[in-house]
Amino acid sequence: MKRGILVLADLKITIGSEVFQNPIWVASGTFGYGTEAPELVDVNRLGAIVTKSITRKPREGNPPPRIVETPSGMINSIGLANIGVKKYIQDMLPIYENLTTKIIVNIAGTDVQEYVEIMEMMESVSSVIAGYEINISCPNVKKGGMEFGVDCDMTAKLTEKLRILTERLLIMKLSPNVSDIVSIGLSAENAGADAVSAINTVVGMSIDAESGSSNIFTTYGGLSGPAIKPVGLAMVHKLYNKLSIPIIGMGGIVNTDDVVEYMMAGSTAVQVGTANYRDPGIGEDIIDSLDSFINQTNRKSATDLIGSVRTLS
Amino acid sequence: MIIERARIKSNCEVAHNIWEMHYEAPNIADSYLGAGQFINILALDDWSHPLRRPMSIASAEDGCISIIYKIFGDVTKILASQKEGETVELMGPLGNTFSNWDNGTYPVLIGGGVGLAPILNLKKECAAKKVDHTMIIGAKSGNEHFIEHEPEENIYLTTDDGTIGDEGTVMEPLKRIIIENKNTYLFACGPEPMLHAVREFALKNNIPAQLSVESYMGCGFGLCQGCVIQRHNYEIRDDSYHQKYSLICLDGPVYEAGDISFG
Ligand SMILES: Cc1cc2nc3c(=O)[nH]c(=O)nc-3n(C[C@H](O)[C@H](O)[C@H](O)COP(=O)(O)O)c2cc1C
């Protein structure tokens, strides 16, 4: 597998005060803490790494089975298994000193207080991290962030509290499992978020006809992969039409066309999730071919793509 | 971990619904550590099936590796349709190996269903090191067996319906063998009910045992946290991490019987 190093087109994008070398990030929960990637991957080529959600205390996660494949997708119910913020600060932050890619720390909690405590702990130490992605939308934890993700007032309140605590990038990650994602996105924007990312996984279920039982311990899980791409595109486009802050798009991205489509729908950057499991180097491949795409289509830079979709009505 | 485009050398049905595939995969074969390790197969390059399928390595020699698989779903059907000369992308070798089978104990190798892949492999490793051993392979019916019942060679087959070898499960010959032999060490791979039975038996009789467990996997190298098994002895705390659940892809697939528990 040949992976180029020379990037010709201007792939740089800007969110808030941060300039990213390219718009290809890896999604939370699909790339560990950014420190476990196999040697065959050069993580420094990525636009950014969004780390696995961390919570105040470590979490074991849900009983098995936690994952199942579905048509063009998968359902997961990991249950936010993670090392907890204390160990994260101790063990992971020092490793980031040696990385040149940007690190976005994903945070999850069960109430406002938990998010605030995590953010305070993170901000009380010096580190090279570029910002935070706030998971207000994990469907797999009882009392999970879900209350925030579906409620405009809670989203606004949480965003406001966190905004006070940090000058770093503050990205609110939105759930597709809501009736109106745009109003939640607007709440985040008005409360001071630098960007929103969308979408987290779509609530799904899988049943084994032969045995008659659910394939996931928690019955429902989060659907991801190509199966949810049309949902992600629509939500990004709706957000783009109403919000003025940047949107980071995701859901089913596996190749450059997917990235181009997400950017045309209005994404400033994108995240590759499930596809990393098949090939943890896929982000690099996409960066190389996005570079060719931009050159071949006579565009000057990746930013020319943002929101450029021609709608027919 | 290596990702390698491998050429299919052969792919044929060796027993009813049970297939054996040989791949030319020199890099993976080269870094292979021993029986128990697995590869993660990308059956189709398109994204209709986003996840790879983990399969135990049944042999690794001369730049080739093999797997033994049973047709039980879309993806294994696709595997069975693949022809010699086609190429597929493999990831591996992944996971740990059976261990301590060569330290003076008497290994009893137990395989059930397609779980016999690493067991056949371990048998070869025992033979190569001249370690005396016995092997028991169980299946539902005679047509699922592709090796011979040869008690004189210490190879015992069992079938649920009695068409070949002992009628019943692998537990029948196992009970005899541990009486006839001293210092036994059990090595098992197969469906969960079989592993469960072997585990109970081993713990009750104080016989050491290693079990290779199977699981759905999202990635196979620790990123997704999808393939967990519960540890047997863990400290119950509300803030533990990887104390209650072990990641099969990184910590396993081979565990000491006493270290894990089946739900
Ligand atoms: C196994 C798995 C674990 C995930 N864990 C997290 C997580 O901890 N925090 C989070 O914000 N999103 C998590 N996600 C959601 C992804 O970041 C992403 O939003 C979603 O999978 C859609 O993108 P994709 O279709 O490219 O995978 C997880 C997804 C998967 C498949």
Coordinates of C-alpha atoms and ligand atoms in Angstrom, one line a residue:
Chain A
M1 CA 0.0 0.0 0.0
K2 CA 1.5 3.2 -1.1
R3 CA 0.8 6.3 0.9
G4 CA 2.1 9.6 -0.4
I5 CA 3.7 12.2 1.7
L6 CA 3.6 15.1 -0.8
V7 CA 0.4 17.1 -0.6
L8 CA 0.0 19.5 -3.5
A9 CA -3.4 21.1 -3.1
D10 CA -4.2 23.5 -0.3
L11 CA -6.1 21.3 2.2
K12 CA -5.8 23.6 5.1
I13 CA -9.0 24.5 7.0
T14 CA -9.6 26.8 9.9
I15 CA -11.9 26.4 12.8
G16 CA -12.0 29.2 15.4
S17 CA -8.3 30.1 16.0
E18 CA -7.0 26.7 14.9
V19 CA -5.6 25.9 11.5
F20 CA -5.7 22.2 10.5
Q21 CA -3.3 20.8 7.9
N22 CA -6.3 19.0 6.2
P23 CA -10.0 18.4 6.9
I24 CA -9.6 14.6 7.5
W25 CA -10.0 13.8 11.2
V26 CA -10.7 10.5 12.9
A27 CA -13.8 10.1 14.9
S28 CA -14.2 9.6 18.6
G29 CA -14.3 5.9 19.7
T30 CA -12.7 4.7 16.5
F31 CA -9.1 5.6 17.1
G32 CA -8.6 5.0 20.8
Y33 CA -6.7 7.8 22.5
G34 CA -4.6 8.4 19.4
T35 CA -1.7 6.5 21.0
E36 CA -2.6 2.9 20.1
A37 CA -2.6 3.1 16.3
P38 CA -0.6 0.3 14.7
E39 CA 2.9 1.2 13.4
L40 CA 1.7 1.1 9.8
V41 CA -0.3 4.3 10.4
D42 CA 1.3 7.8 10.4
V43 CA -1.1 9.6 12.7
N44 CA 0.7 12.9 12.1
R45 CA -0.7 13.1 8.6
L46 CA -4.3 13.3 10.0
G47 CA -6.0 16.7 10.3
A48 CA -6.8 15.8 13.8
I49 CA -7.5 12.9 16.1
V50 CA -10.7 13.0 18.2
T51 CA -10.1 10.8 21.2
K52 CA -12.4 8.2 22.7
S53 CA -14.9 9.8 25.1
I54 CA -13.5 10.2 28.6
T55 CA -15.6 10.4 31.7
R56 CA -14.9 11.6 35.2
K57 CA -14.3 8.1 36.5
P58 CA -13.0 5.1 34.5
R59 CA -15.8 2.9 33.0
E60 CA -15.8 -0.8 32.3
G61 CA -18.5 -0.4 29.6
N62 CA -21.4 -2.7 28.7
P63 CA -21.5 -6.6 28.9
P64 CA -21.0 -8.4 25.6
P65 CA -22.2 -8.7 22.9
R66 CA -21.3 -5.1 22.2
I67 CA -21.1 -5.0 18.4
V68 CA -22.8 -6.6 15.4
E69 CA -22.5 -6.0 11.7
T70 CA -25.6 -4.8 9.9
P71 CA -26.1 -4.1 6.1
S72 CA -23.4 -1.6 5.2
G73 CA -22.9 -0.7 8.8
M74 CA -22.5 -1.9 12.4
I75 CA -24.3 -1.4 15.7
N76 CA -22.3 -0.8 18.8
S77 CA -23.0 -0.5 22.4
I78 CA -19.6 -0.2 24.0
G79 CA -21.0 1.8 26.9
L80 CA -18.2 4.4 27.0
A81 CA -15.5 2.1 28.3
N82 CA -12.6 4.4 29.1
I83 CA -9.7 5.1 31.4
G84 CA -11.2 8.1 33.1
V85 CA -9.9 11.7 33.0
K86 CA -7.3 11.3 35.8
K87 CA -5.4 8.5 34.1
Y88 CA -6.0 10.2 30.8
I89 CA -4.2 13.3 32.0
Q90 CA -1.4 11.2 33.5
D91 CA -0.8 8.7 30.7
M92 CA -2.0 10.3 27.5
L93 CA -1.3 14.0 27.6
P94 CA 2.5 13.6 27.8
I95 CA 2.4 11.3 24.7
Y96 CA 0.8 14.1 22.7
E97 CA 3.8 16.3 23.2
N98 CA 5.5 14.1 20.5
L99 CA 2.7 14.3 18.0
T100 CA 2.4 17.0 15.4
T101 CA -1.3 16.3 14.6
K102 CA -3.9 18.1 16.6
I103 CA -5.7 16.4 19.4
I104 CA -9.3 17.0 20.1
V105 CA -10.4 15.5 23.5
N106 CA -13.9 14.1 23.5
I107 CA -15.7 14.4 26.8
A108 CA -18.8 12.6 28.0
G109 CA -20.8 12.9 31.2
T110 CA -24.1 12.2 32.8
D111 CA -24.8 15.7 34.2
V112 CA -23.5 19.2 33.7
Q113 CA -21.4 18.9 36.8
E114 CA -19.5 15.9 35.4
Y115 CA -18.6 17.7 32.2
V116 CA -17.5 20.7 34.1
E117 CA -15.3 18.7 36.4
I118 CA -13.6 17.0 33.6
M119 CA -13.0 20.2 31.7
E120 CA -11.6 21.9 34.9
M121 CA -9.2 19.0 35.4
M122 CA -8.1 19.1 31.8
E123 CA -7.6 22.9 31.9
S124 CA -5.7 22.8 35.2
V125 CA -2.7 21.1 33.5
S126 CA -0.7 22.4 30.7
S127 CA -1.0 20.4 27.5
V128 CA -0.8 20.7 23.7
I129 CA -4.4 19.7 23.0
A130 CA -6.2 21.8 20.5
G131 CA -9.7 21.6 21.9
Y132 CA -12.7 19.6 23.0
E133 CA -15.5 17.7 21.4
I134 CA -18.4 17.4 23.8
N135 CA -20.4 14.2 23.4
I136 CA -23.9 15.2 24.3
S137 CA -25.3 12.4 22.3
C138 CA -24.1 9.0 23.3
P139 CA -27.1 6.6 23.1
N140 CA -25.5 3.7 24.9
V141 CA -25.3 4.8 28.4
K142 CA -28.2 4.8 30.8
K143 CA -28.8 8.4 31.7
G144 CA -26.1 9.1 29.1
G145 CA -25.6 12.5 27.6
M146 CA -28.8 11.9 25.8
E147 CA -30.8 14.4 27.9
F148 CA -28.5 17.2 26.7
G149 CA -28.5 16.1 23.1
V150 CA -32.2 16.2 22.7
D151 CA -32.9 19.4 24.7
C152 CA -32.0 22.9 23.5
D153 CA -31.9 24.5 26.9
M154 CA -29.7 21.9 28.4
T155 CA -27.4 22.1 25.3
A156 CA -27.2 25.9 25.8
K157 CA -26.5 25.6 29.5
L158 CA -23.8 23.0 29.1
T159 CA -22.1 24.9 26.3
E160 CA -22.2 28.1 28.3
K161 CA -20.6 26.5 31.4
L162 CA -17.9 24.9 29.3
R163 CA -17.2 28.0 27.3
I164 CA -16.3 29.9 30.4
L165 CA -13.7 27.2 31.3
T166 CA -11.7 27.1 28.1
E167 CA -10.3 29.2 25.4
R168 CA -9.5 26.1 23.3
L169 CA -11.8 24.9 20.6
L170 CA -15.2 23.9 21.9
I171 CA -17.1 21.6 19.5
M172 CA -20.5 20.2 20.5
K173 CA -21.2 16.8 19.0
L174 CA -24.8 16.5 18.0
S175 CA -27.1 13.5 18.0
P176 CA -29.2 12.5 15.0
N177 CA -31.8 11.0 17.3
V178 CA -33.7 14.2 17.7
S179 CA -36.7 15.8 16.0
D180 CA -34.9 19.1 15.2
I181 CA -31.1 19.0 15.0
V182 CA -30.9 22.6 13.8
S183 CA -32.4 24.1 16.9
I184 CA -30.0 22.2 19.0
G185 CA -27.1 23.3 16.8
L186 CA -28.3 26.9 17.1
S187 CA -28.4 26.6 20.9
A188 CA -24.8 25.5 20.9
E189 CA -23.8 28.3 18.6
N190 CA -25.6 31.0 20.6
A191 CA -24.0 29.7 23.8
G192 CA -20.5 30.1 22.4
A193 CA -19.5 26.9 20.7
D194 CA -16.8 27.2 18.1
A195 CA -18.2 24.5 15.9
V196 CA -20.7 21.6 16.0
S197 CA -19.9 18.0 14.8
A198 CA -22.6 15.7 13.4
I199 CA -23.6 13.0 13.5
N200 CA -23.2 10.6 16.3
T201 CA -24.6 7.1 15.8
V202 CA -28.3 6.5 14.9
V203 CA -30.2 4.4 17.4
G204 CA -30.6 0.9 15.9
M205 CA -31.5 -2.7 16.7
S206 CA -30.4 -6.1 15.3
I207 CA -32.2 -9.4 15.9
D208 CA -31.1 -12.9 15.1
A209 CA -34.1 -14.5 13.4
E210 CA -32.9 -18.0 14.1
S211 CA -32.2 -17.7 17.8
G212 CA -34.9 -15.1 18.3
S213 CA -32.7 -12.9 20.4
S214 CA -31.3 -9.4 20.2
N215 CA -27.7 -9.2 18.9
I216 CA -26.7 -6.5 21.3
F217 CA -26.7 -6.9 25.1
T218 CA -28.3 -3.5 25.7
T219 CA -31.0 -4.2 23.0
Y220 CA -30.4 -0.9 21.2
G221 CA -27.1 0.4 20.0
G222 CA -25.7 3.0 17.7
L223 CA -25.7 2.4 14.0
S224 CA -22.7 3.7 12.1
G225 CA -21.0 3.2 8.8
P226 CA -22.1 3.8 5.2
A227 CA -25.7 2.9 6.1
I228 CA -26.0 6.3 7.9
K229 CA -24.3 8.5 5.3
P230 CA -27.5 9.9 3.8
V231 CA -28.7 10.8 7.3
G232 CA -25.5 12.5 8.1
L233 CA -25.4 14.4 4.8
A234 CA -29.0 15.7 5.3
M235 CA -28.3 16.8 8.9
V236 CA -25.0 18.6 7.9
H237 CA -26.8 20.4 5.1
K238 CA -29.7 21.5 7.3
L239 CA -27.2 22.8 10.0
Y240 CA -25.1 24.6 7.3
N241 CA -28.2 26.4 6.1
K242 CA -28.9 27.9 9.5
L243 CA -25.7 28.0 11.5
S244 CA -22.8 30.4 11.0
I245 CA -20.1 28.4 12.9
P246 CA -18.3 25.6 11.1
I247 CA -19.7 22.1 10.9
I248 CA -17.7 18.9 11.2
G249 CA -19.4 16.2 9.3
M250 CA -19.4 12.5 9.8
G251 CA -21.3 9.3 9.3
G252 CA -20.3 6.6 6.9
I253 CA -17.3 8.2 5.4
V254 CA -15.1 5.5 3.7
N255 CA -13.5 7.3 0.7
T256 CA -12.8 10.7 -0.9
D257 CA -16.1 11.0 -2.7
D258 CA -17.8 10.7 0.7
V259 CA -15.6 13.5 2.0
V260 CA -16.3 15.7 -1.0
E261 CA -20.0 15.1 -0.6
Y262 CA -19.9 16.0 3.2
M263 CA -18.0 19.2 2.4
M264 CA -20.4 20.1 -0.4
A265 CA -23.2 19.6 2.1
G266 CA -21.5 22.2 4.3
S267 CA -18.8 20.5 6.4
T268 CA -15.6 22.4 7.0
A269 CA -13.9 19.2 8.2
V270 CA -15.0 15.6 8.4
Q271 CA -14.3 12.6 10.6
V272 CA -13.7 9.1 9.5
G273 CA -15.1 6.6 12.1
T274 CA -16.1 3.0 11.5
A275 CA -13.9 2.7 8.4
N276 CA -10.8 2.8 10.7
Y277 CA -11.6 -0.6 12.0
R278 CA -11.2 -2.1 8.6
D279 CA -8.1 -0.1 7.8
P280 CA -6.6 2.3 10.4
G281 CA -4.6 3.9 7.5
I282 CA -7.7 4.8 5.6
G283 CA -7.5 8.5 6.7
E284 CA -4.1 8.8 5.1
D285 CA -5.4 7.2 1.8
I286 CA -8.3 9.7 1.8
I287 CA -6.0 12.7 2.3
D288 CA -3.9 11.6 -0.7
S289 CA -6.9 11.2 -3.0
L290 CA -8.6 14.3 -1.8
D291 CA -5.4 16.1 -2.8
S292 CA -5.7 14.7 -6.3
F293 CA -9.4 15.4 -6.5
I294 CA -8.9 19.1 -5.7
N295 CA -6.1 19.4 -8.2
Q296 CA -8.0 17.5 -10.9
T297 CA -11.2 19.5 -10.5
N298 CA -9.3 22.8 -10.8
R299 CA -10.2 24.0 -7.4
K300 CA -7.7 26.1 -5.4
S301 CA -8.4 24.7 -2.0
A302 CA -10.4 22.3 0.0
T303 CA -12.4 25.2 1.4
D304 CA -13.9 25.8 -2.1
L305 CA -15.9 22.7 -1.5
I306 CA -17.7 23.8 1.6
G307 CA -21.4 24.2 1.1
S308 CA -21.0 24.1 -2.7
V309 CA -23.7 21.6 -3.4
R310 CA -26.1 22.6 -6.1
T311 CA -29.6 21.8 -4.9
L312 CA -32.3 21.3 -7.5
S313 CA -35.1 23.2 -5.9
Chain B
M1 CA 0.2 -6.3 12.6
I2 CA 0.3 -6.6 8.9
I3 CA -2.2 -5.9 6.2
E4 CA -1.5 -8.0 3.2
R5 CA -3.2 -8.7 -0.1
A6 CA -3.1 -12.5 -0.2
R7 CA -3.7 -14.8 -3.2
I8 CA -6.0 -17.7 -2.7
K9 CA -4.2 -20.9 -3.3
S10 CA -7.0 -23.3 -2.7
N11 CA -10.5 -23.3 -1.3
C12 CA -12.5 -26.4 -0.9
E13 CA -15.2 -28.1 1.1
V14 CA -13.5 -30.7 3.3
A15 CA -16.7 -31.9 5.1
H16 CA -20.4 -31.0 5.0
N17 CA -20.5 -27.2 5.0
I18 CA -17.0 -27.0 6.3
W19 CA -14.4 -25.4 4.1
E20 CA -10.6 -25.0 4.1
M21 CA -8.9 -22.0 2.4
H22 CA -5.2 -21.6 1.8
Y23 CA -3.7 -18.2 1.2
E24 CA -0.3 -17.1 0.0
A25 CA 0.5 -14.6 2.6
P26 CA 4.2 -14.6 3.1
N27 CA 4.4 -11.6 5.5
I28 CA 1.7 -12.8 7.8
A29 CA 3.1 -16.4 7.7
D30 CA 6.5 -14.9 8.6
S31 CA 5.4 -13.1 11.7
Y32 CA 3.1 -15.8 12.9
L33 CA 3.8 -16.8 16.5
G34 CA 1.8 -20.0 17.0
A35 CA -1.5 -21.8 17.3
G36 CA -4.2 -19.6 18.7
Q37 CA -3.4 -16.5 16.6
F38 CA -5.9 -15.4 14.0
I39 CA -6.3 -13.3 10.9
N40 CA -9.0 -10.7 10.2
I41 CA -10.3 -11.3 6.7
L42 CA -11.8 -8.7 4.4
A43 CA -14.2 -10.9 2.4
L44 CA -15.3 -8.2 0.0
D45 CA -13.7 -4.9 -0.9
D46 CA -16.9 -3.0 -1.1
W47 CA -18.6 -1.7 2.0
S48 CA -21.7 -3.9 2.1
H49 CA -20.0 -5.8 4.9
P50 CA -17.9 -3.1 6.7
L51 CA -16.2 -5.4 9.3
R52 CA -13.5 -8.0 8.7
R53 CA -14.1 -11.5 9.9
P54 CA -11.7 -13.0 12.5
M55 CA -10.6 -16.6 11.6
S56 CA -8.2 -18.7 13.6
I57 CA -5.1 -19.7 11.7
A58 CA -5.2 -23.5 11.0
S59 CA -1.6 -23.7 9.6
A60 CA 1.2 -21.4 8.7
E61 CA 4.1 -22.8 6.7
D62 CA 6.1 -22.0 3.5
G63 CA 4.6 -18.5 3.2
C64 CA 1.1 -19.8 3.3
I65 CA -1.6 -19.8 6.0
S66 CA -4.9 -21.6 6.1
I67 CA -8.3 -21.2 7.8
I68 CA -11.1 -23.7 8.3
Y69 CA -14.6 -22.2 8.3
K70 CA -18.2 -23.2 8.4
I71 CA -20.8 -21.6 6.2
F72 CA -23.3 -19.9 8.5
G73 CA -24.0 -16.4 7.1
D74 CA -23.5 -14.1 4.2
V75 CA -19.8 -13.5 4.6
T76 CA -18.8 -17.2 5.0
K77 CA -21.0 -17.8 1.9
I78 CA -18.9 -15.2 0.0
L79 CA -15.7 -16.9 1.3
A80 CA -16.9 -20.2 -0.1
S81 CA -17.5 -18.7 -3.5
Q82 CA -14.0 -17.4 -3.8
K83 CA -11.7 -19.1 -6.3
E84 CA -8.1 -20.0 -6.5
G85 CA -6.1 -17.1 -7.9
E86 CA -8.4 -14.4 -6.5
T87 CA -6.9 -12.0 -3.9
V88 CA -8.3 -10.8 -0.6
E89 CA -6.9 -8.5 2.0
L90 CA -5.9 -10.1 5.3
M91 CA -4.9 -8.5 8.5
G92 CA -2.8 -10.4 11.0
P93 CA -1.4 -12.2 12.7
L94 CA -3.4 -11.1 15.7
G95 CA -3.9 -12.3 19.2
N96 CA -2.0 -14.6 21.5
T97 CA -1.1 -18.3 21.4
F98 CA -1.6 -21.5 23.4
S99 CA 1.3 -21.7 25.7
N100 CA 3.1 -24.1 28.1
W101 CA 2.0 -27.2 26.1
D102 CA 5.6 -28.2 25.8
N103 CA 6.7 -27.9 29.5
G104 CA 6.4 -31.6 30.5
T105 CA 2.6 -31.9 30.9
Y106 CA 0.5 -34.2 28.7
P107 CA -1.6 -32.0 26.3
V108 CA -5.1 -33.0 25.6
L109 CA -6.2 -31.0 22.5
I110 CA -10.0 -30.5 22.3
G111 CA -11.8 -29.0 19.2
G112 CA -15.4 -28.7 18.4
G113 CA -17.1 -27.5 15.2
V114 CA -14.8 -25.2 13.3
G115 CA -12.9 -24.6 16.5
L116 CA -10.7 -27.4 15.5
A117 CA -8.6 -25.0 13.3
P118 CA -6.1 -23.9 16.0
I119 CA -6.3 -27.4 17.6
L120 CA -5.1 -29.0 14.4
N121 CA -2.4 -26.4 14.3
L122 CA -1.4 -27.1 17.9
K123 CA -1.3 -30.8 17.1
K124 CA 1.3 -30.1 14.4
E125 CA 3.3 -28.0 16.8
C126 CA 3.2 -30.8 19.4
A127 CA 4.3 -33.4 16.7
A128 CA 7.1 -31.1 15.6
K129 CA 8.4 -30.9 19.1
K130 CA 7.8 -34.5 19.8
V131 CA 5.4 -33.8 22.6
D132 CA 3.1 -36.8 23.3
H133 CA -0.6 -35.7 23.2
T134 CA -4.1 -36.7 22.6
M135 CA -6.7 -35.0 20.4
I136 CA -10.5 -35.1 20.6
I137 CA -12.6 -33.5 18.0
G138 CA -16.4 -33.2 18.3
A139 CA -19.1 -32.5 15.7
K140 CA -22.8 -32.9 15.3
S141 CA -22.6 -35.7 12.8
G142 CA -20.1 -37.8 10.9
N143 CA -20.4 -35.8 7.7
E144 CA -18.9 -32.8 9.5
H145 CA -15.6 -34.7 10.2
F146 CA -12.8 -34.7 7.8
I147 CA -10.2 -36.5 9.8
E148 CA -10.2 -40.1 10.9
H149 CA -11.2 -41.6 14.2
E150 CA -7.9 -43.3 15.2
P151 CA -7.8 -44.2 18.9
E152 CA -4.5 -46.1 18.3
E153 CA -3.0 -42.7 17.2
N154 CA -4.7 -40.9 20.1
I155 CA -7.1 -39.2 17.8
Y156 CA -10.7 -39.5 19.1
L157 CA -13.8 -38.2 17.2
T158 CA -17.2 -37.7 18.7
T159 CA -20.5 -37.1 17.1
D160 CA -23.8 -36.1 18.7
D161 CA -25.6 -38.7 16.6
G162 CA -23.0 -41.5 17.0
T163 CA -22.3 -41.8 13.2
I164 CA -18.5 -41.6 13.8
G165 CA -16.5 -42.3 16.9
D166 CA -18.0 -41.9 20.4
E167 CA -21.6 -40.9 20.6
G168 CA -22.1 -37.7 22.6
T169 CA -19.8 -34.8 23.2
V170 CA -16.0 -34.4 23.6
M171 CA -16.5 -34.8 27.3
E172 CA -17.0 -38.6 27.1
P173 CA -13.5 -39.4 25.8
L174 CA -12.0 -36.5 27.8
K175 CA -13.2 -38.2 31.1
R176 CA -11.4 -41.4 30.1
I177 CA -8.3 -39.8 28.9
I178 CA -7.6 -37.8 32.1
I179 CA -8.0 -41.0 34.1
E180 CA -5.6 -42.9 31.8
N181 CA -3.0 -40.1 31.7
K182 CA -1.2 -38.2 34.4
N183 CA -0.3 -34.6 34.4
T184 CA -2.8 -33.5 31.7
Y185 CA -3.2 -30.0 30.4
L186 CA -6.3 -29.2 28.3
F187 CA -6.3 -27.0 25.3
A188 CA -9.7 -26.3 23.8
C189 CA -11.3 -24.3 21.0
G190 CA -14.9 -24.5 19.9
P191 CA -18.5 -23.3 20.5
E192 CA -19.2 -21.7 23.8
P193 CA -21.3 -24.6 25.3
M194 CA -18.3 -26.9 24.7
L195 CA -15.8 -24.4 26.2
H196 CA -18.2 -23.9 29.1
A197 CA -18.3 -27.7 29.7
V198 CA -14.5 -28.1 29.4
R199 CA -14.0 -25.1 31.8
E200 CA -16.3 -26.5 34.4
F201 CA -14.7 -29.9 34.2
A202 CA -11.2 -28.6 34.4
L203 CA -11.9 -26.4 37.4
K204 CA -13.7 -29.1 39.2
N205 CA -11.0 -31.7 38.7
N206 CA -8.2 -29.2 39.1
I207 CA -6.7 -29.7 35.7
P208 CA -5.1 -26.8 34.0
A209 CA -6.8 -25.7 30.8
Q210 CA -6.5 -23.0 28.2
L211 CA -9.5 -22.0 26.1
S212 CA -9.5 -20.1 22.8
V213 CA -12.7 -18.0 22.7
E214 CA -14.4 -16.6 19.7
S215 CA -16.1 -13.3 19.4
Y216 CA -17.5 -10.8 16.9
M217 CA -14.8 -8.2 16.4
G218 CA -15.0 -4.6 15.2
C219 CA -11.3 -4.2 14.4
G220 CA -9.2 -6.9 16.0
F221 CA -6.5 -4.6 17.3
G222 CA -7.9 -2.8 20.3
L223 CA -9.5 0.3 18.9
C224 CA -13.2 -0.4 19.1
Q225 CA -13.5 -2.2 22.5
G226 CA -16.1 -4.4 21.0
C227 CA -14.9 -7.9 21.7
V228 CA -15.0 -8.4 25.5
I229 CA -15.2 -11.4 27.8
Q230 CA -15.9 -11.2 31.5
R231 CA -13.0 -12.0 33.7
H232 CA -13.7 -14.6 36.4
N233 CA -12.0 -12.9 39.3
Y234 CA -12.3 -9.2 39.3
E235 CA -12.6 -6.6 42.0
I236 CA -16.1 -5.1 41.8
R237 CA -15.6 -1.3 41.8
D238 CA -17.8 1.3 40.2
D239 CA -14.7 2.8 38.6
S240 CA -12.7 -0.1 37.2
Y241 CA -11.5 -0.3 33.7
H242 CA -10.6 -3.6 31.9
Q243 CA -10.8 -5.3 35.3
K244 CA -14.2 -6.8 34.7
Y245 CA -13.9 -7.1 31.0
S246 CA -10.9 -8.3 28.9
L247 CA -10.5 -7.4 25.3
I248 CA -10.3 -10.7 23.4
C249 CA -8.4 -9.3 20.4
L250 CA -5.5 -8.0 22.6
D251 CA -5.6 -10.2 25.7
G252 CA -6.9 -13.3 24.0
P253 CA -8.2 -15.2 22.2
V254 CA -6.5 -17.8 24.5
Y255 CA -7.2 -17.6 28.2
E256 CA -6.5 -19.8 31.2
A257 CA -9.9 -21.4 32.0
G258 CA -10.0 -20.0 35.5
D259 CA -9.4 -16.4 34.3
I260 CA -12.7 -16.0 32.4
S261 CA -16.3 -16.8 32.9
F262 CA -19.1 -17.4 30.5
G263 CA -22.1 -15.2 31.4
Ligands
LIG1 C1 -17.5 1.3 18.3 C2 -17.8 2.8 18.3 C3 -17.5 3.5 19.4 C4 -17.8 4.9 19.4 N1 -17.5 5.6 20.6 C5 -17.8 7.0 20.6 C6 -17.4 7.7 21.7 O1 -16.9 7.2 22.7 N2 -17.7 9.1 21.7 C7 -18.3 9.7 20.7 O2 -18.6 10.9 20.7 N3 -18.7 9.0 19.5 C8 -18.4 7.6 19.5 N4 -18.7 6.9 18.4 C9 -19.4 7.6 17.2 C10 -18.4 8.0 16.1 O3 -17.5 8.9 16.6 C11 -19.2 8.6 14.9 O4 -19.9 9.7 15.4 C12 -20.1 7.6 14.3 O5 -19.6 6.3 14.3 C13 -20.5 8.0 12.8 O6 -19.4 7.9 12.0 P1 -19.0 6.6 11.1 O7 -20.2 6.2 10.4 O8 -17.8 7.1 10.2 O9 -18.5 5.6 12.0 C14 -18.4 5.5 18.3 C15 -18.7 4.8 17.2 C16 -18.4 3.4 17.1 C17 -18.7 2.6 15.9

